[in-house]
């Protein structure tokens, strides 16, 4: 059985008034925790950025983190909506806090992630702020994370597969949070098909299904279900098959319309959306 790792330590670094980062990469007793950095509260709080702008910053931060992982040959983090909500909440809390550090971001990160129900085997968090604007702030914080072994261990985790990021702007500062988690595979397979076509008297459909590679715990594809329906009626099972397959309706009825759809399932029970082909009418 996998042992759940709890990241409880607090590390804080500062660089003049440009940026400050905090990360939780290791297991330490409460008495071993380093002191929290507490930069002065800004004298004025600026208005929050429009949602479209913060979304663009989150997208840029997530892409940057995965670019850093790619340089080390690591699998890209899968962006997880639950972790994203946690990270957004923590960045927003920091943006209105008089001090900076993990305790000011909300509940302990393990508790916050467990509350989402995703069942983490391990969690990590890196925090940062910068007085630089926009994308320059993100680059500043990422550079500091990269220079800190404790933060780089979170960005470049070789066990976590899922992550979320949060960005909040207030008082001329940009606050960011990266929350990561190691879990069992929760990513559905992907199905691609060139569609259905007539081959002689038969209707034939070909497809490919795969289970996306994760950093750890990739479940692997189990099977694919292929269904068809006649003239918009109920869907009927045609066959179950493997990842790369072909299925045929051998004797379609003249004067009717056929549709085919495929769905894949991995060994963890994750199921892809149905992928439907265009209708084919039999003359």
Short mmCIF file of C-alpha atoms in Angstrom, two decimals:
data_model
loop_
_atom_site.label_atom_id
_atom_site.label_comp_id
_atom_site.label_asym_id
_atom_site.label_seq_id
_atom_site.Cartn_x
_atom_site.Cartn_y
_atom_site.Cartn_z
CA UNK A 1 0.00 0.00 0.00
CA UNK A 2 1.28 3.45 -0.80
CA UNK A 3 2.14 5.56 2.19
CA UNK A 4 0.57 9.00 2.18
CA UNK A 5 3.16 11.76 2.40
CA UNK A 6 2.23 14.82 4.43
CA UNK A 7 4.05 18.03 3.56
CA UNK A 8 4.01 20.16 6.71
CA UNK A 9 7.26 22.16 6.74
CA UNK A 10 7.31 25.88 6.12
CA UNK A 11 10.14 27.56 4.24
CA UNK A 12 10.22 31.27 3.42
CA UNK A 13 12.66 33.23 1.27
CA UNK A 14 12.81 36.90 0.34
CA UNK A 15 14.55 39.06 -2.25
CA UNK A 16 14.42 42.76 -1.30
CA UNK A 17 10.88 43.93 -2.11
CA UNK A 18 10.73 42.14 -5.45
CA UNK A 19 9.54 38.69 -4.51
CA UNK A 20 9.04 36.32 -1.66
CA UNK A 21 8.31 32.60 -1.85
CA UNK A 22 7.25 29.92 0.56
CA UNK A 23 7.08 26.17 0.03
CA UNK A 24 6.12 23.00 1.92
CA UNK A 25 8.23 20.18 0.55
CA UNK A 26 9.35 18.06 3.51
CA UNK A 27 8.17 16.29 6.63
CA UNK A 28 9.14 18.22 9.78
CA UNK A 29 7.84 18.28 13.31
CA UNK A 30 6.06 21.44 14.39
CA UNK A 31 9.01 22.42 16.59
CA UNK A 32 11.32 22.23 13.57
CA UNK A 33 9.43 24.74 11.47
CA UNK A 34 11.48 27.76 10.34
CA UNK A 35 10.24 31.25 11.04
CA UNK A 36 7.60 32.75 8.76
CA UNK A 37 8.59 35.68 6.61
CA UNK A 38 6.25 38.60 7.13
CA UNK A 39 6.76 41.43 4.66
CA UNK A 40 5.13 44.71 5.53
CA UNK A 41 1.53 45.15 4.55
CA UNK A 42 1.06 47.42 1.56
CA UNK A 43 -0.14 50.86 2.54
CA UNK A 44 -2.96 50.68 -0.01
CA UNK A 45 -4.82 47.79 -1.55
CA UNK A 46 -5.42 48.08 -5.27
CA UNK A 47 -8.55 46.83 -6.96
CA UNK A 48 -8.52 43.19 -8.02
CA UNK A 49 -7.81 42.46 -11.65
CA UNK A 50 -10.68 41.46 -13.95
CA UNK A 51 -11.32 37.71 -14.05
CA UNK A 52 -10.18 37.49 -17.68
CA UNK A 53 -6.81 38.96 -16.71
CA UNK A 54 -6.26 36.69 -13.70
CA UNK A 55 -7.28 33.71 -15.83
CA UNK A 56 -4.62 34.64 -18.36
CA UNK A 57 -2.05 34.90 -15.57
CA UNK A 58 -3.07 31.51 -14.19
CA UNK A 59 -2.78 29.99 -17.66
CA UNK A 60 0.66 31.53 -18.11
CA UNK A 61 1.84 30.34 -14.69
CA UNK A 62 0.64 26.80 -15.27
CA UNK A 63 2.27 26.70 -18.71
CA UNK A 64 5.49 28.03 -17.22
CA UNK A 65 5.56 25.40 -14.49
CA UNK A 66 5.08 22.65 -17.06
CA UNK A 67 7.80 24.19 -19.24
CA UNK A 68 10.13 23.93 -16.25
CA UNK A 69 9.15 20.29 -15.82
CA UNK A 70 9.79 19.57 -19.49
CA UNK A 71 13.38 20.76 -19.18
CA UNK A 72 13.93 17.98 -16.63
CA UNK A 73 12.19 15.27 -18.67
CA UNK A 74 9.17 15.15 -16.35
CA UNK A 75 5.58 14.59 -17.41
CA UNK A 76 3.46 17.74 -17.49
CA UNK A 77 1.14 18.32 -14.57
CA UNK A 78 -2.52 17.69 -15.28
CA UNK A 79 -4.50 20.78 -14.38
CA UNK A 80 -7.00 19.78 -11.74
CA UNK A 81 -10.11 21.93 -11.11
CA UNK A 82 -10.29 21.02 -7.41
CA UNK A 83 -6.64 21.90 -6.82
CA UNK A 84 -7.10 25.08 -8.85
CA UNK A 85 -9.89 26.20 -6.52
CA UNK A 86 -7.67 25.54 -3.50
CA UNK A 87 -4.77 27.47 -5.06
CA UNK A 88 -7.00 30.40 -6.05
CA UNK A 89 -8.41 30.63 -2.53
CA UNK A 90 -4.94 30.62 -1.00
CA UNK A 91 -3.58 33.28 -3.32
CA UNK A 92 -6.61 35.47 -2.62
CA UNK A 93 -6.19 35.06 1.15
CA UNK A 94 -2.55 36.08 0.92
CA UNK A 95 -3.46 39.16 -1.11
CA UNK A 96 -5.50 40.55 1.81
CA UNK A 97 -3.32 39.25 4.64
CA UNK A 98 -1.02 41.54 6.67
CA UNK A 99 1.68 38.84 6.58
CA UNK A 100 2.96 36.22 4.16
CA UNK A 101 3.33 32.49 4.72
CA UNK A 102 1.46 29.21 4.64
CA UNK A 103 -0.52 29.81 7.86
CA UNK A 104 -1.90 33.00 6.32
CA UNK A 105 -3.05 31.17 3.18
CA UNK A 106 -5.71 29.15 4.94
CA UNK A 107 -6.02 25.69 6.46
CA UNK A 108 -2.99 23.37 6.38
CA UNK A 109 -2.53 22.37 2.77
CA UNK A 110 -3.10 18.67 3.40
CA UNK A 111 -6.43 19.44 5.08
CA UNK A 112 -7.40 21.81 2.26
CA UNK A 113 -6.69 19.22 -0.43
CA UNK A 114 -8.31 16.36 1.47
CA UNK A 115 -11.46 18.47 1.80
CA UNK A 116 -11.84 18.37 -2.00
CA UNK A 117 -12.40 14.62 -1.86
CA UNK A 118 -9.69 13.70 -4.37
CA UNK A 119 -7.92 11.35 -1.93
CA UNK A 120 -4.33 12.60 -2.05
CA UNK A 121 -1.41 10.29 -1.38
CA UNK A 122 0.81 13.34 -1.02
CA UNK A 123 0.50 17.10 -1.42
CA UNK A 124 2.80 20.06 -1.98
CA UNK A 125 2.47 23.83 -1.98
CA UNK A 126 4.67 26.67 -3.18
CA UNK A 127 3.71 30.29 -2.55
CA UNK A 128 5.18 33.52 -3.79
CA UNK A 129 4.64 37.22 -4.31
CA UNK A 130 6.26 39.87 -6.43
CA UNK A 131 6.05 43.63 -6.71
CA UNK A 132 6.60 43.29 -10.45
CA UNK A 133 3.54 43.47 -12.74
CA UNK A 134 1.77 40.70 -14.63
CA UNK A 135 3.85 38.11 -16.44
CA UNK A 136 7.08 39.67 -15.10
CA UNK A 137 5.89 38.79 -11.60
CA UNK A 138 5.26 35.19 -12.61
CA UNK A 139 8.73 34.90 -14.13
CA UNK A 140 10.25 36.43 -10.98
CA UNK A 141 8.54 33.96 -8.66
CA UNK A 142 9.29 30.98 -10.91
CA UNK A 143 12.95 31.99 -11.00
CA UNK A 144 13.05 32.11 -7.21
CA UNK A 145 11.32 28.75 -6.95
CA UNK A 146 13.96 27.36 -9.28
CA UNK A 147 16.80 28.70 -7.11
CA UNK A 148 15.35 27.13 -3.97
CA UNK A 149 15.80 23.37 -3.62
CA UNK A 150 12.70 23.11 -1.42
CA UNK A 151 10.48 24.87 -3.97
CA UNK A 152 12.05 23.19 -6.98
CA UNK A 153 11.15 19.88 -5.35
CA UNK A 154 7.48 20.87 -5.64
CA UNK A 155 7.66 22.29 -9.16
CA UNK A 156 9.74 19.31 -10.31
CA UNK A 157 8.04 16.61 -8.26
CA UNK A 158 8.60 13.11 -9.61
CA UNK A 159 5.59 11.71 -7.73
CA UNK A 160 2.79 14.27 -8.15
CA UNK A 161 0.72 14.22 -11.34
CA UNK A 162 -1.93 16.87 -10.67
CA UNK A 163 -1.68 20.58 -9.91
CA UNK A 164 -3.58 23.83 -9.71
CA UNK A 165 -2.44 27.45 -9.62
CA UNK A 166 -3.86 30.64 -8.19
CA UNK A 167 -3.03 34.29 -8.87
CA UNK A 168 -4.29 37.36 -7.02
CA UNK A 169 -3.23 40.99 -7.39
CA UNK A 170 -3.58 43.65 -4.69
CA UNK A 171 -1.65 46.66 -3.45
CA UNK A 172 0.79 46.56 -6.35
CA UNK A 173 1.77 42.96 -5.61
CA UNK A 174 1.07 39.72 -7.44
CA UNK A 175 0.49 36.70 -5.18
CA UNK A 176 0.74 33.18 -6.59
CA UNK A 177 0.11 29.68 -5.30
CA UNK A 178 0.99 26.28 -6.75
CA UNK A 179 -0.74 23.28 -5.18
CA UNK A 180 0.24 19.76 -6.26
CA UNK A 181 -1.04 16.30 -5.41
CA UNK A 182 -0.06 12.70 -5.93
CA UNK A 183 -3.20 10.61 -6.41
CA UNK A 184 -4.27 7.50 -8.21
CA UNK A 185 -5.18 7.99 -11.87
CA UNK A 186 -8.23 10.26 -12.16
CA UNK A 187 -7.76 11.19 -15.83
CA UNK A 188 -10.15 9.67 -18.40
CA UNK A 189 -8.86 8.02 -21.56
CA UNK A 190 -8.87 9.81 -24.89
CA UNK A 191 -10.64 8.42 -27.97
CA UNK A 192 -9.99 9.43 -31.56
CA UNK A 193 -11.84 8.16 -34.61
CA UNK A 194 -11.73 8.89 -38.31
CA UNK A 195 -15.48 8.25 -38.42
CA UNK A 196 -17.66 5.56 -39.94
CA UNK A 197 -17.59 4.69 -43.64
CA UNK A 198 -19.10 2.30 -46.13
CA UNK A 199 -16.90 -0.61 -47.12
CA UNK A 200 -18.74 -2.82 -49.54
CA UNK A 201 -22.03 -3.71 -47.91
CA UNK A 202 -20.80 -2.99 -44.37
CA UNK A 203 -20.52 0.12 -42.20
CA UNK A 204 -17.01 0.19 -40.69
CA UNK A 205 -15.60 2.40 -37.92
CA UNK A 206 -11.97 2.59 -36.78
CA UNK A 207 -10.70 4.20 -33.60
CA UNK A 208 -7.71 4.65 -31.32
CA UNK A 209 -7.94 5.02 -27.54
CA UNK A 210 -5.20 5.80 -25.04
CA UNK A 211 -4.83 6.51 -21.34
CA UNK A 212 -2.78 9.73 -20.98
CA UNK A 213 0.62 9.30 -19.35
CA UNK A 214 0.91 10.66 -15.81
CA UNK A 215 4.02 11.22 -13.76
CA UNK A 216 2.94 8.31 -11.54
CA UNK A 217 0.04 5.85 -11.24
CA UNK A 218 -1.04 5.77 -14.91
CA UNK A 219 -3.75 3.10 -14.84
CA UNK A 220 -3.57 1.99 -18.48
CA UNK A 221 -6.42 1.33 -20.85
CA UNK A 222 -8.87 -1.45 -20.05
CA UNK A 223 -11.25 -1.54 -23.00
CA UNK A 224 -13.49 0.40 -25.35
CA UNK A 225 -17.23 0.10 -25.89
CA UNK A 226 -18.66 0.51 -29.39
CA UNK A 227 -22.38 1.19 -29.82
CA UNK A 228 -24.62 1.96 -32.76
CA UNK A 229 -28.15 3.17 -33.34
CA UNK A 230 -30.62 3.09 -36.18
CA UNK A 231 -32.58 6.17 -37.27
CA UNK A 232 -31.91 8.04 -34.02
CA UNK A 233 -33.27 5.22 -31.86
CA UNK A 234 -31.77 3.72 -28.69
CA UNK A 235 -28.05 2.94 -28.60
CA UNK A 236 -27.19 -0.78 -28.86
CA UNK A 237 -23.91 -2.51 -28.01
CA UNK A 238 -21.91 -3.46 -31.09
CA UNK A 239 -18.80 -4.78 -29.36
CA UNK A 240 -16.17 -4.30 -26.67
CA UNK A 241 -12.65 -4.00 -27.97
CA UNK A 242 -9.10 -2.95 -27.19
CA UNK A 243 -7.29 0.35 -27.59
CA UNK A 244 -6.91 0.27 -31.35
CA UNK A 245 -9.74 -1.39 -33.13
CA UNK A 246 -12.18 -1.77 -35.92
CA UNK A 247 -15.86 -2.63 -35.76
CA UNK A 248 -18.36 -3.30 -38.51
CA UNK A 249 -22.11 -3.46 -38.96
CA UNK A 250 -22.05 -6.32 -41.42
CA UNK A 251 -25.53 -6.09 -42.94
CA UNK A 252 -26.98 -2.58 -42.52
CA UNK A 253 -30.61 -2.21 -43.60
CA UNK A 254 -31.19 -0.21 -46.81
CA UNK A 255 -33.04 3.08 -46.47
CA UNK A 256 -31.96 3.69 -42.88
CA UNK A 257 -29.44 5.93 -41.09
CA UNK A 258 -26.73 4.52 -38.81
CA UNK A 259 -24.60 6.24 -36.16
CA UNK A 260 -21.70 4.77 -34.18
CA UNK A 261 -20.08 5.95 -30.95
CA UNK A 262 -17.03 4.84 -28.95
CA UNK A 263 -16.11 5.24 -25.30
CA UNK A 264 -12.96 4.01 -23.53
CA UNK A 265 -12.35 2.96 -19.93
CA UNK A 266 -9.06 2.67 -18.04
CA UNK A 267 -8.12 0.21 -15.29
CA UNK A 268 -8.90 2.78 -12.60
CA UNK A 269 -12.49 3.04 -13.84
CA UNK A 270 -12.16 6.46 -15.49
CA UNK A 271 -14.38 6.68 -18.57
CA UNK A 272 -13.98 8.94 -21.58
CA UNK A 273 -16.85 10.92 -23.09
CA UNK A 274 -18.63 9.23 -25.99
CA UNK A 275 -17.16 10.11 -29.37
CA UNK A 276 -19.82 9.91 -32.09
CA UNK A 277 -19.37 9.49 -35.81
CA UNK A 278 -21.36 11.37 -38.42
CA UNK A 279 -24.54 9.57 -39.52
CA UNK A 280 -24.35 7.30 -42.55
CA UNK A 281 -27.48 6.69 -44.64
CA UNK A 282 -27.70 3.35 -46.41
CA UNK A 283 -29.18 3.72 -49.92
#
